Coordinates of C-alpha atoms and ligand atoms in Angstrom, one line a residue:
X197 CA 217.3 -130.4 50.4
X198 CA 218.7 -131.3 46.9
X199 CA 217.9 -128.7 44.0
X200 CA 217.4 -129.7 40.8
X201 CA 220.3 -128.5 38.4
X202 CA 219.5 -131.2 35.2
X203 CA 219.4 -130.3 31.9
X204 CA 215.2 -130.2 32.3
X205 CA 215.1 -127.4 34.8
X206 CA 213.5 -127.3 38.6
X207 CA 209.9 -127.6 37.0
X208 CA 210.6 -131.3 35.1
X209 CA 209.2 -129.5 32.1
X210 CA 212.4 -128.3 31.1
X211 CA 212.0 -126.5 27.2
X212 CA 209.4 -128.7 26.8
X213 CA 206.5 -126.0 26.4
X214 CA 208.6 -123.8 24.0
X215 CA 208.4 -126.9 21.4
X216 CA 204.8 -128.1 21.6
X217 CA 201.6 -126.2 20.0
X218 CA 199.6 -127.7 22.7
X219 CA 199.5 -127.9 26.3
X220 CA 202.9 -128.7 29.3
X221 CA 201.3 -128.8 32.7
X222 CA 203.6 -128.6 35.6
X223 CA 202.9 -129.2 39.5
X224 CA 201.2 -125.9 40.6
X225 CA 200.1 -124.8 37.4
X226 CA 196.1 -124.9 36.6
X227 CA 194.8 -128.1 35.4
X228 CA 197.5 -130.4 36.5
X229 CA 195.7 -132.0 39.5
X230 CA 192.8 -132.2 36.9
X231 CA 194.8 -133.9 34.7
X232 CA 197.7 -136.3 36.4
X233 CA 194.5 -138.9 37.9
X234 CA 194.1 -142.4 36.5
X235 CA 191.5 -145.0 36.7
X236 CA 193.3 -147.0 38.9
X237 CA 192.3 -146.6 42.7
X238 CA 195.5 -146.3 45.3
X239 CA 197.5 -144.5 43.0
X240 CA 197.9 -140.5 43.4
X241 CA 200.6 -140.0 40.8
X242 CA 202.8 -136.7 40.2
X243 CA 204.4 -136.6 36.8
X244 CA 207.6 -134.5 36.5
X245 CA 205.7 -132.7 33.3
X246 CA 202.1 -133.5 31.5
X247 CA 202.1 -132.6 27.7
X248 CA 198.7 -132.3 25.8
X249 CA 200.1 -132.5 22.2
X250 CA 197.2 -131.1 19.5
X251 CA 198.6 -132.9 16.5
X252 CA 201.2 -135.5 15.1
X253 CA 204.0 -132.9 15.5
X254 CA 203.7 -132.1 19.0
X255 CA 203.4 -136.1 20.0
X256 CA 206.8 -136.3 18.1
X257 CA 208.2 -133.4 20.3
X258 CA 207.3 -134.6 23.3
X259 CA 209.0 -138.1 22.2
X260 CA 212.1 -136.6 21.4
X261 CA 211.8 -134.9 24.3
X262 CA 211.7 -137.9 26.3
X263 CA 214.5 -139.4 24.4
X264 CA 216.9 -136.6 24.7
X265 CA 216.5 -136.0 28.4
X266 CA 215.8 -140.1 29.4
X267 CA 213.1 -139.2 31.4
X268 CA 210.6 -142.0 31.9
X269 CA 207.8 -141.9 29.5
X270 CA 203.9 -142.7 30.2
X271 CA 201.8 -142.7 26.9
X272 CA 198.2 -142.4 28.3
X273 CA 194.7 -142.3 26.5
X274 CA 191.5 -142.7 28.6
X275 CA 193.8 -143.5 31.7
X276 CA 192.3 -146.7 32.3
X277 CA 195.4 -149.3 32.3
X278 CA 195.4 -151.9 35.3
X279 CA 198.6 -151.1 36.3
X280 CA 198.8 -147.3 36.6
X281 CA 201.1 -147.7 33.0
X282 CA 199.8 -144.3 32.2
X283 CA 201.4 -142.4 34.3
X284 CA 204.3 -142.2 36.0
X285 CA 205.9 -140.0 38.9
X286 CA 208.9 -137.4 38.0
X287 CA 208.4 -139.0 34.4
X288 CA 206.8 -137.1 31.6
X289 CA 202.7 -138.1 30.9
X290 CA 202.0 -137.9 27.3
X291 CA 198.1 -137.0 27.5
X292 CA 196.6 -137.6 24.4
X293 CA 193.2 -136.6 25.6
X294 CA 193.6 -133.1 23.6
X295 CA 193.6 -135.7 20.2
X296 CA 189.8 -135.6 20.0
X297 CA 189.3 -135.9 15.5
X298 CA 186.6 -138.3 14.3
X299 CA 186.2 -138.4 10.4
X300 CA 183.8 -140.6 9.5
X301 CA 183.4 -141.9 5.5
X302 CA 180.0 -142.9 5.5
X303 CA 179.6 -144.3 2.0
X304 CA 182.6 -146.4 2.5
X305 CA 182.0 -147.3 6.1
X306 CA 185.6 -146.2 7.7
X307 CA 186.7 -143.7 9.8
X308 CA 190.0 -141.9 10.7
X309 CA 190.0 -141.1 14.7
X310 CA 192.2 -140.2 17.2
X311 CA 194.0 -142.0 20.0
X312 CA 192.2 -139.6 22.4
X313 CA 189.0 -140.3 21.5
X314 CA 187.1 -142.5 23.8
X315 CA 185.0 -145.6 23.2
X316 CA 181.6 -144.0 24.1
X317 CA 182.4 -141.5 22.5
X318 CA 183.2 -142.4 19.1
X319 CA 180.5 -144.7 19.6
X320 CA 178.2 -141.8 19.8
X321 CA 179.5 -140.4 16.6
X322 CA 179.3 -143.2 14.3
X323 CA 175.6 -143.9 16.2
X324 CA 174.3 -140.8 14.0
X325 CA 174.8 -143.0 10.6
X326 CA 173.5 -145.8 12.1
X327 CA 177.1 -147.2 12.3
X328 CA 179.1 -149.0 14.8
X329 CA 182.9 -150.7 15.5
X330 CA 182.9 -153.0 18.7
X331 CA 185.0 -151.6 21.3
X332 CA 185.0 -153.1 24.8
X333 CA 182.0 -152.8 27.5
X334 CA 182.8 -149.5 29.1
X335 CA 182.8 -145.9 26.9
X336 CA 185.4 -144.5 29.2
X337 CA 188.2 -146.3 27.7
X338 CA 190.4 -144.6 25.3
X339 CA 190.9 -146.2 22.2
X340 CA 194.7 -145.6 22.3
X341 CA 195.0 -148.2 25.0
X342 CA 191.7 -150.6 24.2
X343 CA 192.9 -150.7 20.1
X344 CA 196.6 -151.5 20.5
X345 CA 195.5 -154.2 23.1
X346 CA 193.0 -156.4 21.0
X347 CA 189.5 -154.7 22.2
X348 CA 187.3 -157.9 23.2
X349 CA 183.4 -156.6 23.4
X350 CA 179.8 -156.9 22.2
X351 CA 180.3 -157.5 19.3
X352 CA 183.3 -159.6 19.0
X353 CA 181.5 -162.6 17.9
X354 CA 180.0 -160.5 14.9
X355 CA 183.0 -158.7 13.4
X356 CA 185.9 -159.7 15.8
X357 CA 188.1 -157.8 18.0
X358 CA 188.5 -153.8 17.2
X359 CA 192.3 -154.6 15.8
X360 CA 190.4 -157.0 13.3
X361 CA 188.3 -153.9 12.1
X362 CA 192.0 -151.7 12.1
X363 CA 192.9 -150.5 8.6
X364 CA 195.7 -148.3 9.0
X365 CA 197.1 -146.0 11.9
X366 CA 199.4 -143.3 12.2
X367 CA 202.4 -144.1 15.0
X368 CA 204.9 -141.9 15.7
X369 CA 208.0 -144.4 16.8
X370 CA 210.6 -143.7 18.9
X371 CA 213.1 -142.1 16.4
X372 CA 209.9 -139.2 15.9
X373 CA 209.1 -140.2 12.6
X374 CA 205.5 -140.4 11.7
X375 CA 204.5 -143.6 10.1
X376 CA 201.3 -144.5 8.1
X377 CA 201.0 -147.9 9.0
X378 CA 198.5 -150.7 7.1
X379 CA 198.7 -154.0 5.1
X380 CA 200.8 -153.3 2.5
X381 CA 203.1 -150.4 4.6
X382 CA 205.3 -151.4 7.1
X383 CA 203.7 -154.3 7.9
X384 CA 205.6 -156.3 10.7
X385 CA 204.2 -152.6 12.4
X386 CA 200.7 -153.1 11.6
X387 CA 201.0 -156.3 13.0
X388 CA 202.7 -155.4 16.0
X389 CA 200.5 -152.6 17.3
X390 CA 197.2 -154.9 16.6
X391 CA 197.8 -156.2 20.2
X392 CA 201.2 -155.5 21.1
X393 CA 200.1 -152.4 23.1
X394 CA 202.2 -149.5 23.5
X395 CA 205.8 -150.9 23.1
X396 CA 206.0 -149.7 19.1
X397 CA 205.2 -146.3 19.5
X398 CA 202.4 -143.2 19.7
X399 CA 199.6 -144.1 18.0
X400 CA 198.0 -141.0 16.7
X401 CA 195.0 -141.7 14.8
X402 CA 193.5 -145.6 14.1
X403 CA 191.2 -146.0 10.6
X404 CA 188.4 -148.3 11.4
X405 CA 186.1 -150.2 9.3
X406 CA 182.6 -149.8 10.9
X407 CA 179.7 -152.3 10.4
X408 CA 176.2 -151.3 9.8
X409 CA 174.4 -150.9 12.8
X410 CA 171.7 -149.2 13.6
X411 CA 170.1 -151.3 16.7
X412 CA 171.0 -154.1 18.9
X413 CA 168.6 -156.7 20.7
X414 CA 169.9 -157.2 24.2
X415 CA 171.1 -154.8 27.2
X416 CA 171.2 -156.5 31.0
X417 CA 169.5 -159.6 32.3
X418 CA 170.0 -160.3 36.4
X419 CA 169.4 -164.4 37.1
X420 CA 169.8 -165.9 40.4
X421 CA 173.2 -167.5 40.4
X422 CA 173.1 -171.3 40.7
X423 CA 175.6 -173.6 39.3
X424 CA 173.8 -175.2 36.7
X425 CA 172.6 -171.1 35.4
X426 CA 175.7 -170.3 35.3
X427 CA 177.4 -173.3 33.3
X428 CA 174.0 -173.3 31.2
X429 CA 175.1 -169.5 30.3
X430 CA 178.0 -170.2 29.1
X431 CA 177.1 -173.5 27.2
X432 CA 174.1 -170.9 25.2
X433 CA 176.6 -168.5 24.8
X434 CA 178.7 -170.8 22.9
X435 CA 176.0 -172.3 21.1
X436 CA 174.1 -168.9 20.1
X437 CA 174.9 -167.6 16.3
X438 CA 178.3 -165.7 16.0
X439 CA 175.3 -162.4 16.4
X440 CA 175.2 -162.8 19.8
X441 CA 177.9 -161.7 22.6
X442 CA 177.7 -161.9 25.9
X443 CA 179.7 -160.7 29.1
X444 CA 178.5 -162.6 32.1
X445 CA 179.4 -161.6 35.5
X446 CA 179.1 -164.0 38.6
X447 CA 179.1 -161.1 41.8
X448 CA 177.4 -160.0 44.8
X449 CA 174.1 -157.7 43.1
X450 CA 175.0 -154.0 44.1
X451 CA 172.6 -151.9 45.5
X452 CA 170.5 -151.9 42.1
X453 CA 167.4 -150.0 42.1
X454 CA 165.7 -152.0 39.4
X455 CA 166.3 -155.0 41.6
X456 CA 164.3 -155.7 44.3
X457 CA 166.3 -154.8 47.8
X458 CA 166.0 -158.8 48.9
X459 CA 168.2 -159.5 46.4
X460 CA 171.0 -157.0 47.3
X461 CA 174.3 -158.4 48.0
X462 CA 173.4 -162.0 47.2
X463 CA 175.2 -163.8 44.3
X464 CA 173.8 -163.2 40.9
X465 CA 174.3 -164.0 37.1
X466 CA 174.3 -159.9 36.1
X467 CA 174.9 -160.4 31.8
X468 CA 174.9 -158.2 29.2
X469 CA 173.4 -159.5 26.1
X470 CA 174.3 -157.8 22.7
X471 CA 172.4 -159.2 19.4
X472 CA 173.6 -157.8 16.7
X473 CA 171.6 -159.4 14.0
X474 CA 167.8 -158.6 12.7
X475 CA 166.3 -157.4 15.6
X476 CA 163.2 -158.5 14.8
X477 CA 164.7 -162.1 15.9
X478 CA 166.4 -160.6 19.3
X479 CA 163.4 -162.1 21.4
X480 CA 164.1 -165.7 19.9
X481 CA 167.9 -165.7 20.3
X482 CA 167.9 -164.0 23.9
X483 CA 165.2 -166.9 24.9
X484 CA 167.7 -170.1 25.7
X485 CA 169.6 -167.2 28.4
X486 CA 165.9 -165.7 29.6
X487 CA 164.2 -169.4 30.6
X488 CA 167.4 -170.6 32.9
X489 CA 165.5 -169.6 35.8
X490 CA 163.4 -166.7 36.5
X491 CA 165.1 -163.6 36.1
X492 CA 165.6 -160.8 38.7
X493 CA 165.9 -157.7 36.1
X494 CA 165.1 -158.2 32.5
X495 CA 166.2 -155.2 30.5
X496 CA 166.8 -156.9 27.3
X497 CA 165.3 -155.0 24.3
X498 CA 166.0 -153.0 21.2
X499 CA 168.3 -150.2 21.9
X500 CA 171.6 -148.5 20.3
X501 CA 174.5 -150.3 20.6
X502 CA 175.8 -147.3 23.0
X503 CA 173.1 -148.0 25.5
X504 CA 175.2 -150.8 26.4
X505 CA 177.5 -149.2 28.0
X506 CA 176.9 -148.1 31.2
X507 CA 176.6 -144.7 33.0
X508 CA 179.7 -143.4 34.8
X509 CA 180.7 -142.0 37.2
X510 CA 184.2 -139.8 36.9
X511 CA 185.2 -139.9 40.6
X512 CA 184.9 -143.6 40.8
X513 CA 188.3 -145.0 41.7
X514 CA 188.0 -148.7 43.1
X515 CA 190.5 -150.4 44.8
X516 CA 190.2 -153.5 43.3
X517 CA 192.8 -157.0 42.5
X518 CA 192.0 -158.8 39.2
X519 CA 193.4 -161.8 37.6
X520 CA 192.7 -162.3 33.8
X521 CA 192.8 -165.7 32.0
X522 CA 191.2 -167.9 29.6
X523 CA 189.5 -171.0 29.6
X524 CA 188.0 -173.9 27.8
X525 CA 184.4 -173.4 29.3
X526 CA 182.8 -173.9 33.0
X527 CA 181.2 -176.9 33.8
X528 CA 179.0 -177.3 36.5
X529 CA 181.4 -178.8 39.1
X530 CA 183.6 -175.8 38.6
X531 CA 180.5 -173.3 38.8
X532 CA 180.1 -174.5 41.7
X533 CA 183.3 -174.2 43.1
X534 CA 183.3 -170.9 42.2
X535 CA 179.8 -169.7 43.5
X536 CA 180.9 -171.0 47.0
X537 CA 184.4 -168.9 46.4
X538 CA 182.0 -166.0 45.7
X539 CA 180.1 -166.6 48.6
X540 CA 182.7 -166.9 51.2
X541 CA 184.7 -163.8 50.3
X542 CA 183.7 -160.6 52.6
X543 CA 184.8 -158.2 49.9
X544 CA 182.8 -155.3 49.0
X545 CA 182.5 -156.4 45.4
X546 CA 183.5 -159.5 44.4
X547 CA 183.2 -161.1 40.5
X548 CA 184.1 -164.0 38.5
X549 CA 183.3 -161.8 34.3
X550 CA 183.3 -164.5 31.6
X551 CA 183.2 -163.7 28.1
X552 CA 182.7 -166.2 25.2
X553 CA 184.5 -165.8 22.8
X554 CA 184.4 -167.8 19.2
X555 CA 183.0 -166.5 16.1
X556 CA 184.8 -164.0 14.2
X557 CA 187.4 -163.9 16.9
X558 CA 188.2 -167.7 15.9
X559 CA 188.6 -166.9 12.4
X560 CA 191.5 -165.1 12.4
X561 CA 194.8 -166.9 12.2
X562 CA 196.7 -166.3 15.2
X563 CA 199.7 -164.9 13.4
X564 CA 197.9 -162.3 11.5
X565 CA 197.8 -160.3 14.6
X566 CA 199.9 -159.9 18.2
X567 CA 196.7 -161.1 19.9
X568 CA 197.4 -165.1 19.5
X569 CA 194.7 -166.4 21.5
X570 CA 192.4 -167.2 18.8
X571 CA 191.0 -170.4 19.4
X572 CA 190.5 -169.9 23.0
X573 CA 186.8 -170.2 24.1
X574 CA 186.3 -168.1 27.0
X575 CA 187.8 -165.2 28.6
X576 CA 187.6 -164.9 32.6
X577 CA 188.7 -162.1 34.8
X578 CA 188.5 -162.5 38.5
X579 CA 188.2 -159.7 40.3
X580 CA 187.7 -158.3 44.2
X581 CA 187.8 -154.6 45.6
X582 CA 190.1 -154.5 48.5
X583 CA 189.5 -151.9 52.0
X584 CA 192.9 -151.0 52.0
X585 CA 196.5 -151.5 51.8
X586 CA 196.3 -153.8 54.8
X587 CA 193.5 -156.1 53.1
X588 CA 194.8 -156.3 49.7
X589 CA 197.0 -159.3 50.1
X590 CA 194.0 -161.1 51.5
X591 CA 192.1 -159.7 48.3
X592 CA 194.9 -161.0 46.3
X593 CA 194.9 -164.8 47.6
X594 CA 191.5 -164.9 47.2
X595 CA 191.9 -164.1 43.8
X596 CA 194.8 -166.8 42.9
X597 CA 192.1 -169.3 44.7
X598 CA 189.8 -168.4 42.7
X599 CA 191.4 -168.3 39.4
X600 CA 192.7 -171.8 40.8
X601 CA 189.2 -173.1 40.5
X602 CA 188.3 -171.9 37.5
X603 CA 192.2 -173.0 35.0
X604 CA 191.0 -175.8 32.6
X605 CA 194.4 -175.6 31.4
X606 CA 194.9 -172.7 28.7
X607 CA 198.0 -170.4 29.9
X608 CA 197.3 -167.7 28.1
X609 CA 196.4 -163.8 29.0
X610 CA 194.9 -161.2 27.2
X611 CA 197.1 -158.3 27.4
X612 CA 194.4 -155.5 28.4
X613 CA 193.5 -157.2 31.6
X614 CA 196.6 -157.8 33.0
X615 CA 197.9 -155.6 36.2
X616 CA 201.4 -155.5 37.5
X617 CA 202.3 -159.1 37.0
X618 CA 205.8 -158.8 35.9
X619 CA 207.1 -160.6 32.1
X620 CA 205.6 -164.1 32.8
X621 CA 202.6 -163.1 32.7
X622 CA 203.5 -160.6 29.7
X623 CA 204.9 -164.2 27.8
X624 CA 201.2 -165.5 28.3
X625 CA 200.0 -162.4 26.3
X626 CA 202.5 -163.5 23.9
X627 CA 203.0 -166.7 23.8
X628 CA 206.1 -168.3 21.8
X629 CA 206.5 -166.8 18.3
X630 CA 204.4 -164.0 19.1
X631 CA 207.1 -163.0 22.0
X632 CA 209.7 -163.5 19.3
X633 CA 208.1 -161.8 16.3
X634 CA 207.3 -158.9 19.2
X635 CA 210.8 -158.5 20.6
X636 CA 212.4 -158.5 16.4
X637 CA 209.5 -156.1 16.0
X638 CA 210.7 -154.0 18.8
X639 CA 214.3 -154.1 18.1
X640 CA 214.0 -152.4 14.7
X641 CA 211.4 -149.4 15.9
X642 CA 212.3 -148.7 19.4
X643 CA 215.7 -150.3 20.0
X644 CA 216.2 -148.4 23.1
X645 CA 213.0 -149.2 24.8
X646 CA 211.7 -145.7 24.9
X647 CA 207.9 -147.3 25.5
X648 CA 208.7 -149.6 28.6
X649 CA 205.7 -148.2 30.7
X650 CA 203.7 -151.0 29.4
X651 CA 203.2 -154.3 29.2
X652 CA 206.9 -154.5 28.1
X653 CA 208.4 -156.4 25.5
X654 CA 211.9 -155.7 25.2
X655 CA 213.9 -155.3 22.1
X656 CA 215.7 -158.7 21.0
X657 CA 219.0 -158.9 21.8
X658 CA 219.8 -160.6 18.8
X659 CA 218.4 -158.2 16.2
X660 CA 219.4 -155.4 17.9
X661 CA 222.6 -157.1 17.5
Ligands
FAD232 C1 186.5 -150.4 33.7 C2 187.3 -151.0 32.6 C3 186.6 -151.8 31.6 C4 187.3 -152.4 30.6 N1 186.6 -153.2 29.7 C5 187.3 -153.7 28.6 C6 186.6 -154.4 27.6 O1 185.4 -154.7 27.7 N2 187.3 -154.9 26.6 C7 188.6 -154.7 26.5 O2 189.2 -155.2 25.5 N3 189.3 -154.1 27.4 C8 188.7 -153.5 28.5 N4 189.4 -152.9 29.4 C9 190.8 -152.8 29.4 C10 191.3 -151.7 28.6 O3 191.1 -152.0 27.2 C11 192.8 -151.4 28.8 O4 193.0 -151.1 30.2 C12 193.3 -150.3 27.9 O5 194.7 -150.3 27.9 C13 192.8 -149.0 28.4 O6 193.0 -148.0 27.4 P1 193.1 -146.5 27.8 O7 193.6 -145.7 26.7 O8 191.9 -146.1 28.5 O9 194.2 -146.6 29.0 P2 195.6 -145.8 29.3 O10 195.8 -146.1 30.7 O11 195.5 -144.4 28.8 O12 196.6 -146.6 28.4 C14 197.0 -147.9 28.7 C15 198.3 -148.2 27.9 O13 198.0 -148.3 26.6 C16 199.0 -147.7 25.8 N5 198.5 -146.6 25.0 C17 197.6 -145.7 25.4 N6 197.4 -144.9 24.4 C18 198.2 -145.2 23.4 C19 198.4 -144.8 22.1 N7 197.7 -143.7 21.6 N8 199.4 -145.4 21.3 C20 200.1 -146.4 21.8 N9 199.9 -146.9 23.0 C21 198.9 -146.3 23.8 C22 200.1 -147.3 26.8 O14 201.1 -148.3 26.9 C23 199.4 -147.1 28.1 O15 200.2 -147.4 29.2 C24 188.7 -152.3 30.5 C25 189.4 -151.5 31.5 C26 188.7 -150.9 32.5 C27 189.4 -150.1 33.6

């Protein structure tokens, strides 16, 4: 059997630990099975090394570690990336989950908060002043990943996407240097990590502007799934004021108990309603989605914008296949279509998640960030849990079918959903002069490609001369 004689020593960890204030977890040592898990289902990675850095100077360490030995790097946050991209085997894990700081201004409605932080978490925080920043629909997301990605939730028709509530962050780039990043300070930066992910660099901490907040109107509301429910969704969903988002998914009803056990397994329209206007008006604005039919669960009400998300379970590790795209709305026909697709597929959970978008999202220019997509309407994922490696590619067809039914012609792809799809389907992320602005961007602060465990966008050959 080879033995390791590298320049990082037998462990992978090398003289890692001597250089870092926090944490280096090695195979064998306490809390490394704890800690080398993902989100991801099917994956049971070992990382050469996982280092829990404490503060800016320890992510920098670890960074130049990578560098110096050419070890792959994963960057990971809440661990909840699609494609396993934070983590890697024999690489080094760069577990921000130790980067846990939430300072919250509340005259001047900002806060300064870590990468490790998660969504429900700092969502629980800036709940105590009555405050709020739309994240995304789950609190187990990290906000390393979900920020630098775009952040699409229930309240992007209100204030936008999280990156459009970013003020200034802290990145540590591949060279170690720690950069204060906003506006006015490296710039082409700023605008690279609000949506190009984790090709620029560690982000350490993100300053948010937060919006007032105290109480939503909405929660979950469970309508039988017909075609014309479904398309009328969507069509209220775009019509409702810029208050009110929505994520609709078309699925098989799991095993709910506040819906009756008839239902169970049967196609349904299972939404989540967020108003985030005067409450007092919820009732009126939730009506037009209420009267499509009679519903099945009605849980729509006043509640904290946290109460959205739902409770979760640690240990939950789905296999699952998912295609993301966007579209220009769902008309009956192609409800249809669909609801028979949902009906003939023998997987254990099976969805078609539509969110509408417009609103604040539309009224950013698409160059002002790296997510481009601004004047698409909807945004679809299609999604199925597989039995196992031997069912997956059946899983997988069923998927492209499915997306197949729903295209109305947009080509583009938010990044955060995608899975391991290779760089086509990282081009629809970033469509033309956003790949181009991306790759110059990437030439000047990681030339090398240090951050490739992502949703890559390699340096320009051109600029990098
Ligand atoms: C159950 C579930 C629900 C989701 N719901 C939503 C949703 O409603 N809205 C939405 O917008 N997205 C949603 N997502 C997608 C989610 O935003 C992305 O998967 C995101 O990348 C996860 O962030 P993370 O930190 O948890 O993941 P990680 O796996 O830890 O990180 C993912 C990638 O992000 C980059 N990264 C992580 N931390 C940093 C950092 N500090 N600095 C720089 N780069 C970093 C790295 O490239 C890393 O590989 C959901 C995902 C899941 C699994």
């Amino acid at each position: 059997m080879a033995t390791s004689t590298t320049s990082t020593g037998t462990s992978g960890a090398g003289d890692l630990a001597g250089r870092l204030t926090g944490r280096v977890l090695t195979a064998g040592e306490d809390g490394y099975d704890a800690a080398r898990g993902v989100m991801l289902g099917g994956t049971d990675p070992h990382p050469a090394v996982i280092a829990r850095p404490v503060d800016d100077a320890d992510v920098a360490a670890v960074v130049g570690y990578a560098r110096e030995t050419g070890q792959p790097l994963a960057v990971r946050s809440g661990g909840h990336s699609g494609a396993a991209h934070s983590t890697v085997d024999d690489g080094i894990v760069l577990d921000l989950r130790d980067l846990k700081r939430i300072d919250i201004d509340v005259d001047a409605r900002t806060a300064w908060v870590e990468s490790g932080v998660t969504a429900g978490e700092f969502t629980a925080e800036a709940a105590k002043h009555g405050l709020a920043v739309g994240f995304g629909d789950t609190g187990s997301v990290g906000l390393g990943g979900l920020v630098t990605g775009g952040g699409v939730g229930y309240l992007a028709r209100k204030h936008g996407l999280t990156i459009d509530n970013l003020i200034a962050a802290d990145v540590v780039t591949a060279d170690g240097q720690v950069r204060r990043v906003d506006a006015d300070t490296e710039p082409e930066l700023f605008w690279a990590i609000r949506g190009g992910g984790g090709n620029f660099g560690v982000v350490t901490r993100f300053q948010l502007r937060l919006a007032e907040l105290p109480q939503v109107y909405g929660g979950m509301l469970v309508l039988p799934a017909t075609a014309e429910a479904v398309a009328g969704f969507l069509a209220a969903a775009e019509e409702a004021p810029d208050e009110l988002s929505s994520i609709i998914n078309v699925m098989n009803c799991p095993p709910m108990p506040f819906v009756d056990a008839s239902v169970h397994g049967s196609i349904v329209i299972m939404a989540v309603l967020c108003w985030a206007g005067d409450v007092e008006q919820g009732p009126a604005a939730l009506a037009p989605f209420v009267g499509l039919a009679e519903p099945l669960a009605d849980m729509v009400g006043p509640k904290a914008y946290g109460e959205l998300f739902p409770p979760e379970d640690p240990d939950y590790h789905p296999l699952a296949v998912a295609r993301t795209m966007l579209l220009d709305g769902v008309d009956v026909d192609r409800a249809k279509a669909v609801l028979d697709a949902l009906e003939s597929s023998d997987a254990a959970l099976r969805a078609v998640q539509l969110r509408v978008l417009g609103g604040a999202v539309s009224r950013v220019s698409p160059h002002a960030t790296a997510y481009a997509h601004r004047s698409s309407r909807v945004m679809a994922n299609v999604a199925a849990f597989y039995d196992g490696p031997g069912d997956k590619a059946a899983k997988q067809r069923w998927i492209e079918e499915t997306s197949a039914l729903l295209d109305t012609g947009d080509t583009g792809a938010y990044v955060n959903f995608l899975t391991d799809e290779g760089e086509d389907r990282v081009r629809a992320a970033y469509p033309g002069a956003t790949w181009e602005r991306l790759a110059a961007a990437k030439a000047t602060y990681d030339p090398e490609n240090l951050f490739r465990r992502n949703q890559n966008v390699p340096p320009s050959r051109s600029a990098t001369g």
